[in-house]
Short mmCIF file of C-alpha atoms in Angstrom, two decimals:
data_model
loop_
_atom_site.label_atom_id
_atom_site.label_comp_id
_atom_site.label_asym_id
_atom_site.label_seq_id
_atom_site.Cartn_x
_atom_site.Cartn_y
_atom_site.Cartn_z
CA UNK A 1 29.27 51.95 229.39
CA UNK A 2 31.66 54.89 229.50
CA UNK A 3 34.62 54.69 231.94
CA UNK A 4 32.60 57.78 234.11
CA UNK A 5 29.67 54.95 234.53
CA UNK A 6 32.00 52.02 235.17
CA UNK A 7 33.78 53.87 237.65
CA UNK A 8 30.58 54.57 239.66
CA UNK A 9 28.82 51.16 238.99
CA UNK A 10 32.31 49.73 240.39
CA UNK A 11 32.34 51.87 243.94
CA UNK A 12 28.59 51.13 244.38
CA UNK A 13 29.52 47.30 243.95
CA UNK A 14 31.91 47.41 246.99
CA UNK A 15 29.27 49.14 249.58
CA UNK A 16 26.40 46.51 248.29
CA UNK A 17 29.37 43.39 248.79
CA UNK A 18 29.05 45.20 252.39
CA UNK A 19 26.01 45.94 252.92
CA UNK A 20 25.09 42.66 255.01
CA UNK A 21 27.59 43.63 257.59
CA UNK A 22 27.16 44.54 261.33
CA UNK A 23 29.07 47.94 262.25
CA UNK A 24 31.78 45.17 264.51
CA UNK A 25 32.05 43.05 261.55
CA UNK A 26 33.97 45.81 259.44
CA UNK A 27 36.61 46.11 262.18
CA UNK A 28 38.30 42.81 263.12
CA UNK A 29 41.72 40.75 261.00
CA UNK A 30 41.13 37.43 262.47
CA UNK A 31 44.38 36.21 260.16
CA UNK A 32 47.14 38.47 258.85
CA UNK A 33 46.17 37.42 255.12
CA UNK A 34 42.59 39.41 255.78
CA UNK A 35 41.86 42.19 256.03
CA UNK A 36 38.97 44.16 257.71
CA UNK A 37 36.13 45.55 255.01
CA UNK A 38 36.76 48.97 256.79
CA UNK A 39 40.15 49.19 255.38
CA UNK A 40 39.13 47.75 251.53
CA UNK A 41 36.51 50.23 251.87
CA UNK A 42 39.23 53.07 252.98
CA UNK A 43 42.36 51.61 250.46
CA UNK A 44 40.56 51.24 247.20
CA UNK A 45 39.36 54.90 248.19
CA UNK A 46 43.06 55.92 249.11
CA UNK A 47 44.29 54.24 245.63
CA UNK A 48 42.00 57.12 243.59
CA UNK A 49 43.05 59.91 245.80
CA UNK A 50 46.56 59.16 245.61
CA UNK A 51 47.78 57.82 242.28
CA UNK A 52 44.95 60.27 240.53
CA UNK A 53 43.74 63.30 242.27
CA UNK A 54 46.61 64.15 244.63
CA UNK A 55 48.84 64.30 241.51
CA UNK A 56 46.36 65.45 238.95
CA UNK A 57 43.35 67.54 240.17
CA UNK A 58 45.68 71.00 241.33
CA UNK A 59 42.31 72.08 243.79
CA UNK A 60 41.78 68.81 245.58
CA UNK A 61 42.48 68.95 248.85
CA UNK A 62 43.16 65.53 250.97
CA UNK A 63 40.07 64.32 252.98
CA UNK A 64 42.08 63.55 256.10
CA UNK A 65 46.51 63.67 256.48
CA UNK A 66 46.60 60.47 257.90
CA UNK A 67 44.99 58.10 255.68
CA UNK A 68 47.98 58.02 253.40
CA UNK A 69 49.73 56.85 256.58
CA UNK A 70 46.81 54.21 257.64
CA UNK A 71 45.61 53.30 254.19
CA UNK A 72 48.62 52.60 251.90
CA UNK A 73 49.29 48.72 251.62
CA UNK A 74 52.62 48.34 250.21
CA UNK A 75 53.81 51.41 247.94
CA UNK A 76 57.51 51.65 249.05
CA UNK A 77 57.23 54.88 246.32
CA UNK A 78 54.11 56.76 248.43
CA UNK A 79 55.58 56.61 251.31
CA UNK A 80 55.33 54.92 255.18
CA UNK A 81 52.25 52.99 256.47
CA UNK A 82 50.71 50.74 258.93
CA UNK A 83 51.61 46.99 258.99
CA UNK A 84 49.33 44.47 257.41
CA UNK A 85 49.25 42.58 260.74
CA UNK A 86 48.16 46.19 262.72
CA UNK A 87 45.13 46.57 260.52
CA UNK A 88 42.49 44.75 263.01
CA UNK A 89 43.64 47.31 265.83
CA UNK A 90 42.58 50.31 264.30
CA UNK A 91 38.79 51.21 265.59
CA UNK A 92 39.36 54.79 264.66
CA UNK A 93 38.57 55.81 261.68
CA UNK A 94 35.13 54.67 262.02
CA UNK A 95 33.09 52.90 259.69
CA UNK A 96 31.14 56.11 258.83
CA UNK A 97 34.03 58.19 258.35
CA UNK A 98 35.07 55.63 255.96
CA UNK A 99 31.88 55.99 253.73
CA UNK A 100 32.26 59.78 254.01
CA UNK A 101 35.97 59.39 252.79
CA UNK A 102 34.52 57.27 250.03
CA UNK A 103 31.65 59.81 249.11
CA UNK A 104 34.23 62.60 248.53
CA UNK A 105 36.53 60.89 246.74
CA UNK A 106 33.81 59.13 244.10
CA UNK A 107 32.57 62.68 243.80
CA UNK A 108 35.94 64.29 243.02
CA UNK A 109 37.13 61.83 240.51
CA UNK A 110 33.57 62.24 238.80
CA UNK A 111 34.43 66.01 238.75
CA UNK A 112 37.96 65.01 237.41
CA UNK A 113 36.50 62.82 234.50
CA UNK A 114 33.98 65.16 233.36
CA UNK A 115 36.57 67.69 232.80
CA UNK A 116 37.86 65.43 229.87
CA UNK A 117 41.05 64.24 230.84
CA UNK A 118 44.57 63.46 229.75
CA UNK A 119 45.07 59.99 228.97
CA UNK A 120 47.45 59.74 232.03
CA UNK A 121 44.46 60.22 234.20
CA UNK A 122 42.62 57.90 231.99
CA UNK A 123 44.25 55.09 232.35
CA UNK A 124 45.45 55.58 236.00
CA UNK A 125 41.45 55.43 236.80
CA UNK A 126 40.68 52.53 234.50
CA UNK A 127 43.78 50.72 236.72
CA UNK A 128 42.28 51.99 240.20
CA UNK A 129 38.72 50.41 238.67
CA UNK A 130 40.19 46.79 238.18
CA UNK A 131 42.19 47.15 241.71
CA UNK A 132 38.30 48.11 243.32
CA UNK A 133 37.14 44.88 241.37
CA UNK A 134 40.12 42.84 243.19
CA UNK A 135 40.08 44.05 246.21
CA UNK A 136 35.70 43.45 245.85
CA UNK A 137 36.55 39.27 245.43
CA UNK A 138 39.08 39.90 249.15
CA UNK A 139 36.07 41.26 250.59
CA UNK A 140 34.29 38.27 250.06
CA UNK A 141 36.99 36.19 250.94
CA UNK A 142 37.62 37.78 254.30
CA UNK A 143 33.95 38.42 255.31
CA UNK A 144 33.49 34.50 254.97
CA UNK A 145 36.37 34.21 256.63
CA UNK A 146 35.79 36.69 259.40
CA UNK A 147 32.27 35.25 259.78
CA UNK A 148 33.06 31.63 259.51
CA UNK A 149 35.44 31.62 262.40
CA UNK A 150 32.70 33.22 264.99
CA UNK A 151 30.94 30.20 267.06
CA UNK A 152 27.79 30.97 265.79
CA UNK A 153 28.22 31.06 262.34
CA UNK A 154 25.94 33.48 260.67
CA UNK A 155 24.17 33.65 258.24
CA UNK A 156 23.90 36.70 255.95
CA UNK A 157 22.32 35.38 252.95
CA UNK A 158 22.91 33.00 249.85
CA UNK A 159 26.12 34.53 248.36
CA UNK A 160 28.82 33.42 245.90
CA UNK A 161 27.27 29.54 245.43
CA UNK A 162 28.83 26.84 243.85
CA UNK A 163 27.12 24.59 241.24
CA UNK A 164 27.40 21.27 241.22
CA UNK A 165 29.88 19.32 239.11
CA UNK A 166 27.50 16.97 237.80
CA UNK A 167 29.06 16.49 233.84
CA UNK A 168 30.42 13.38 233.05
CA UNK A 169 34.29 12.96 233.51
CA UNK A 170 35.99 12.95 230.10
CA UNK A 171 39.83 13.68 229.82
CA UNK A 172 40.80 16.16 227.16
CA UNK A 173 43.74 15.64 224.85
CA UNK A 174 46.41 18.49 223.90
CA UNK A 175 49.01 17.92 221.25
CA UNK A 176 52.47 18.92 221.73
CA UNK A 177 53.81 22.11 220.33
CA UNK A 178 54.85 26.05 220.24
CA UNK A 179 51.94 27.93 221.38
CA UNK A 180 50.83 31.40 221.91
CA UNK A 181 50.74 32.74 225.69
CA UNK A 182 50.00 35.80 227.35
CA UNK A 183 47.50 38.84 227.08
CA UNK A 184 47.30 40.09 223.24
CA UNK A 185 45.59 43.08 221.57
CA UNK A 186 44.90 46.65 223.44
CA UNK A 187 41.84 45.64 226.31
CA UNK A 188 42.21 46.03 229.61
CA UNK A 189 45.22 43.35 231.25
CA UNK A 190 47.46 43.64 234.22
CA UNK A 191 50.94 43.82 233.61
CA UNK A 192 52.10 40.40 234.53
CA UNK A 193 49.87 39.02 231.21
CA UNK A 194 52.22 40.57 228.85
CA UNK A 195 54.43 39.92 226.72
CA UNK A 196 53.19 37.80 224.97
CA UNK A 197 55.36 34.98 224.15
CA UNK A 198 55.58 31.56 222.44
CA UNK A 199 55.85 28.37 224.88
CA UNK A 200 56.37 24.51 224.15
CA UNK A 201 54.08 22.14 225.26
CA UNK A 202 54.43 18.13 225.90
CA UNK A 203 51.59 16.09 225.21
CA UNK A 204 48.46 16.52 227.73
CA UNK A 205 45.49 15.55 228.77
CA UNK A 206 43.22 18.02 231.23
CA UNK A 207 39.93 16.69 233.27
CA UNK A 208 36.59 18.44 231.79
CA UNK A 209 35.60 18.62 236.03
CA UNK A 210 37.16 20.24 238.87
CA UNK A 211 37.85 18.02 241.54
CA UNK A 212 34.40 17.82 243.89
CA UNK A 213 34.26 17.54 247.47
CA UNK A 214 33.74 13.82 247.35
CA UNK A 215 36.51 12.29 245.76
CA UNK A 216 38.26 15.02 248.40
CA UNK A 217 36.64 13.07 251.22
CA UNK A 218 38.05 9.77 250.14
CA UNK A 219 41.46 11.03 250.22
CA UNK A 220 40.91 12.37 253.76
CA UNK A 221 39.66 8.81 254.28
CA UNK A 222 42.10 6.78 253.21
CA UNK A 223 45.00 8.96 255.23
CA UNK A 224 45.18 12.07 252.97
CA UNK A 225 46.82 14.18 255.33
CA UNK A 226 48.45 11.18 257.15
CA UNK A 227 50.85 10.55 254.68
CA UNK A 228 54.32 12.29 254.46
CA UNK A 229 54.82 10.54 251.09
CA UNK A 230 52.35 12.92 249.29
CA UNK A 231 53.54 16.16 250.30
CA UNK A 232 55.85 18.72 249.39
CA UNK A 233 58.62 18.84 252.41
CA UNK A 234 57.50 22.83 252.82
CA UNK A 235 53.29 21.42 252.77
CA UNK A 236 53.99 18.68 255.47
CA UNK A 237 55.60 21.16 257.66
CA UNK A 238 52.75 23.69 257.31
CA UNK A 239 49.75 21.28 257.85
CA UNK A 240 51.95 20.06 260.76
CA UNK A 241 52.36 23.08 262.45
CA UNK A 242 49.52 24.20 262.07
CA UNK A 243 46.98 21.41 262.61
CA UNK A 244 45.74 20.86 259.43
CA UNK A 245 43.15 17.49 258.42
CA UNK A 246 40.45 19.32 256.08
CA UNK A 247 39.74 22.01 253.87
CA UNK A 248 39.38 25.48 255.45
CA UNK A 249 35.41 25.73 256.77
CA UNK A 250 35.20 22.58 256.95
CA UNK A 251 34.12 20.78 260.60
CA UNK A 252 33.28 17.32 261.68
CA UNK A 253 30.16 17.02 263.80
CA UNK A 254 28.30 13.87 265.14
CA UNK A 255 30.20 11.73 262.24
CA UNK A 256 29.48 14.30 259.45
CA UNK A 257 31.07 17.03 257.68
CA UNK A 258 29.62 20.08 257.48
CA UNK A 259 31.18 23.36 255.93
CA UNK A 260 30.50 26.97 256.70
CA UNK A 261 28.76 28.78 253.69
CA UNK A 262 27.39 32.52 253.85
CA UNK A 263 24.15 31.44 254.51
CA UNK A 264 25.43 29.70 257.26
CA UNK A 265 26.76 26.00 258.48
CA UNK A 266 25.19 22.58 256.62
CA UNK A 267 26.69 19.54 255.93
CA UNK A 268 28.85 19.18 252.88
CA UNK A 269 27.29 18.57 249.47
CA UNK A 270 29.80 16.02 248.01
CA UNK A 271 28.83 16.75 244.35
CA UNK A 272 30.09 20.60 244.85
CA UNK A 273 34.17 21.42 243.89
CA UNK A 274 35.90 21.41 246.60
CA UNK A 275 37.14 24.84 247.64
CA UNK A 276 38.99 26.56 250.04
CA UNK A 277 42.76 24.62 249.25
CA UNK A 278 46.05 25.33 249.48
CA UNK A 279 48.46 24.63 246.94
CA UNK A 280 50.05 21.77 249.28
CA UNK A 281 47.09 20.37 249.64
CA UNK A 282 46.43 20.28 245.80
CA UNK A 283 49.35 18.98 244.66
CA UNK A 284 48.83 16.34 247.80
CA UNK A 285 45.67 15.26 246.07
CA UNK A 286 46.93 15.32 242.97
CA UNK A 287 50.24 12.89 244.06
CA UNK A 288 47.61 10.57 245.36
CA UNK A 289 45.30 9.99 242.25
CA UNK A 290 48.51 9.34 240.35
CA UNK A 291 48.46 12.99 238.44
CA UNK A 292 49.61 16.28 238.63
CA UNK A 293 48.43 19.97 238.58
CA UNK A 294 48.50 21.61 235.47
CA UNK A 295 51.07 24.28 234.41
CA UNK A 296 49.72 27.65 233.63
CA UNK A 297 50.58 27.28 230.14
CA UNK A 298 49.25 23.89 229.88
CA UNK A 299 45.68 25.42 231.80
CA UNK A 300 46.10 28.41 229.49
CA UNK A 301 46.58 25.83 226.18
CA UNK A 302 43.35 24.33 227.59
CA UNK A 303 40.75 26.65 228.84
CA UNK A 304 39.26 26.85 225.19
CA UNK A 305 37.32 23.90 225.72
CA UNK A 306 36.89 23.42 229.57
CA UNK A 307 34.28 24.99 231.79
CA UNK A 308 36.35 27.71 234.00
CA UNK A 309 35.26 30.27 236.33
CA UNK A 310 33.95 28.73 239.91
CA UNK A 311 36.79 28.54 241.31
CA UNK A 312 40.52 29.79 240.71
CA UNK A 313 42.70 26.36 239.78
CA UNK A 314 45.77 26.23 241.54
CA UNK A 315 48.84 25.21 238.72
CA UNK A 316 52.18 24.18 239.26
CA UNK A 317 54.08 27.44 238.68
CA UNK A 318 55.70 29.70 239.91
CA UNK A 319 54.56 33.54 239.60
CA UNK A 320 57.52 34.72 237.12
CA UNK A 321 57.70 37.00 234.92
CA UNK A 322 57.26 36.54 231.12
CA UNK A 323 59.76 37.01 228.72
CA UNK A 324 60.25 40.64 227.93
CA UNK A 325 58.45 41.62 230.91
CA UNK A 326 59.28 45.60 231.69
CA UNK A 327 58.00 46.76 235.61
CA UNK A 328 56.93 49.96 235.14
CA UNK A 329 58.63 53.09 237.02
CA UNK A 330 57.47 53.93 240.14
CA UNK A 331 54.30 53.35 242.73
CA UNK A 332 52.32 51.76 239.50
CA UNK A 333 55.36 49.47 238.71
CA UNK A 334 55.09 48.24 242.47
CA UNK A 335 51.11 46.56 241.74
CA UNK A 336 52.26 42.89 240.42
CA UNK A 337 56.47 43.33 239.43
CA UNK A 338 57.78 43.51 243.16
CA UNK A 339 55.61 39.44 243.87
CA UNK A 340 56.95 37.97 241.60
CA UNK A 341 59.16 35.46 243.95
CA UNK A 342 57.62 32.82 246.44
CA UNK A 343 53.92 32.83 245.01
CA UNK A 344 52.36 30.27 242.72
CA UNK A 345 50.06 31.03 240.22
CA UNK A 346 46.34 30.08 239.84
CA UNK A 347 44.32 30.44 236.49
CA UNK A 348 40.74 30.96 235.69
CA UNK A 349 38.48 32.53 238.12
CA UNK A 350 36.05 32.35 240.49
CA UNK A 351 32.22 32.95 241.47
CA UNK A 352 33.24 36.16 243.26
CA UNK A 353 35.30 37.57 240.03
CA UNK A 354 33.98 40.38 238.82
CA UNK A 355 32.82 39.52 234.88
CA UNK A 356 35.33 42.01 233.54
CA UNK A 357 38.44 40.06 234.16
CA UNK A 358 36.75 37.01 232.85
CA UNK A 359 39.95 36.46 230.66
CA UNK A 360 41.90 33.19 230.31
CA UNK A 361 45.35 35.40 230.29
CA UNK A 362 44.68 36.48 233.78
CA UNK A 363 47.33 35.59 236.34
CA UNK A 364 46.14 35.29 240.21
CA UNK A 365 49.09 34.53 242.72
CA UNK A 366 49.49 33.96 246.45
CA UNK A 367 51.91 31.50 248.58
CA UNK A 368 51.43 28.36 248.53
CA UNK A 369 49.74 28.21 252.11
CA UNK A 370 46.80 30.62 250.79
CA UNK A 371 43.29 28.80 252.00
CA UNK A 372 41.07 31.50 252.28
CA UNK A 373 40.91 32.29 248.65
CA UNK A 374 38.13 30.69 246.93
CA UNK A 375 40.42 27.84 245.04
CA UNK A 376 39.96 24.52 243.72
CA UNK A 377 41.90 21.86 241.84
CA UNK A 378 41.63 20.16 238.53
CA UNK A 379 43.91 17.87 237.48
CA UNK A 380 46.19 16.66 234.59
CA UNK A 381 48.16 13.54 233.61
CA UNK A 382 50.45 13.41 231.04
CA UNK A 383 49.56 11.55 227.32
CA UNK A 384 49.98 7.63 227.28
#
């Protein structure tokens, strides 16, 4: 597939991620960590137009003056924009302007790349591809989000499933030593995967299984999120504050747990991973069984010979950069370099991950709090 192909097979991926949705649905933030699908729809639109054709195509002309106002997220370098917090509020554009906005832009950067382009263009479009495929796995966070906090909970189909975590529980042993970490060769990675660089590892041993939603449950039972003793100070506060005695979608009904899916509210299937955690409440868990969560390296070290990829696996570190790291100048240098302080790190990926950044290097981040993200937890205790 040339980059022309992947380009358009990557816009028509975020309409048909939409395409369930009721015109009010694209609209509303319930949270300030989602976003409406109108503006995912409008800022992977706004990333082509202004990183690539506002700098490189001399006869484009901008589709409207204010959408680099409404539709920047947080590029210090391109200028002002609205806060993260203000984007429920805005009903105008509408929706269809936002698929017209869309339309011309797709068509102009097709125009652009059959021109045979510099290299500069090249790779600023194969970069604005792998943002659309990110911001594709929000848009399926915050439409379950947005729909699983209406009272009815609808239904829009069987989307993004889990399987079941039915393989037998074996723990996998991992030799101390120097090993190899970080992106390597010339494919595709985001800059917080490189350098590569040599880490030391302690003796380990990583569970084949994430953890499922039943061995969850009996930590609820037994006073999970009763119990000061297993928490971070930060985790206690936050589940405190903010009433906090399940995993998000989760609700008790007539003595039974049932948890919001796509297609709708049912009651839990225990032998499903557990999803939908913060890092406080994984490391909770993980304090309670006796373990720990894995470091990146250590999940990194591993993910040769465990089954990855339903959910991302929250680690115990920090999002930092790697030795040698270099943040590139300007707006570009802004994408991963300017988070890297106060987020923690999760490794693997997810049912909603698009297959082209099925990579073990990958590094996903958000603060420790994050629920809405389709996360899990797998643990690790150290060698006897």
């Amino acid at each position: 597939m040339n980059l022309t192909e992947q380009f358009l097979k990557t816009r028509e991926k975020t309409e048909t991620i939409c395409s369930p949705l009721q015109t009010e649905d694209y609209v509303v933030q319930p949270i300030v960590d989602v976003s409406p699908p109108k503006w995912h729809l409008a800022h992977t639109t706004w990333f082509f137009e202004q990183f690539v054709l506002v700098n490189f195509d001399q006869s484009y002309k901008v589709f409207h003056p204010d959408f680099a106002f409404l539709f920047n997220s947080y590029y210090n370098n391109l200028g002002e924009r609205t806060l993260r917090h203000d984007r429920g509020f805005m009903t105008r554009p509408s929706v269809s302007v936002i698929y017209e906005y869309r339309k011309y832009v797709t068509s102009a950067i097709q125009e652009l790349l059959d021109g045979k382009p510099d290299i500069e263009v090249i790779q600023l479009v194969e970069i604005g591809i792998n943002h659309e495929q990110q911001h594709q796995e929000l848009l399926a966070y915050d439409i379950k989000y947005i729909l699983g906090t209406q009272p009815t909970f609808p239904s829009i189909g069987d989307y993004f499933g889990l399987k079941e975590e039915s393989h037998e529980q074996k723990w996998l042993s991992f030799s101390e030593g120097l090993y190899e970490i970080g992106h390597q060769g010339n494919t595709f990675c985001f800059d917080n995967e490189r350098p590569s660089h040599k880490v030391f590892i302690q003796d380990f041993q990583m569970s084949n299984k994430l953890v499922t939603k039943g061995e969850f449950l009996e930590f609820m039972e037994d006073g999970g999120y009763k119990n000061f003793n297993l928490w971070h100070d930060e985790g206690w506060h936050y589940i405190q504050n903010n009433g906090i005695d399940s995993p998000l979608h989760w609700h008790h009904k007539n003595g039974d747990w049932y948890e919001y899916q796509f297609n709708g509210l049912d009651k839990i299937n225990l032998k499903l991973p557990v999803s939908h955690i913060s890092m406080y409440e994984a490391y909770a868990y993980a304090n309670w069984k006796g373990m720990r969560l894995p470091t990146e390296f250590e999940w990194e070290v591993a993910s040769q010979q465990i089954e990855w990829g339903q959910l991302w696996e929250w680690t115990n570190s920090a999002h930092l950069p790697y030795p040698g790291f270099t943040q590139a100048k300007g707006a570009i240098g802004e994408y991963n370099g300017k988070f890297m302080l106060n987020q923690m790190i999760l490794r693997g990926a997810s049912v909603a991950t698009t297959h082209d950044h099925l990579r073990n290097t990958y590094r996903n981040f958000f603060p420790a709090s994050s629920r809405w993200a389709f996360s899990g937890i797998r643990l690790v205790k150290n060698q006897n």
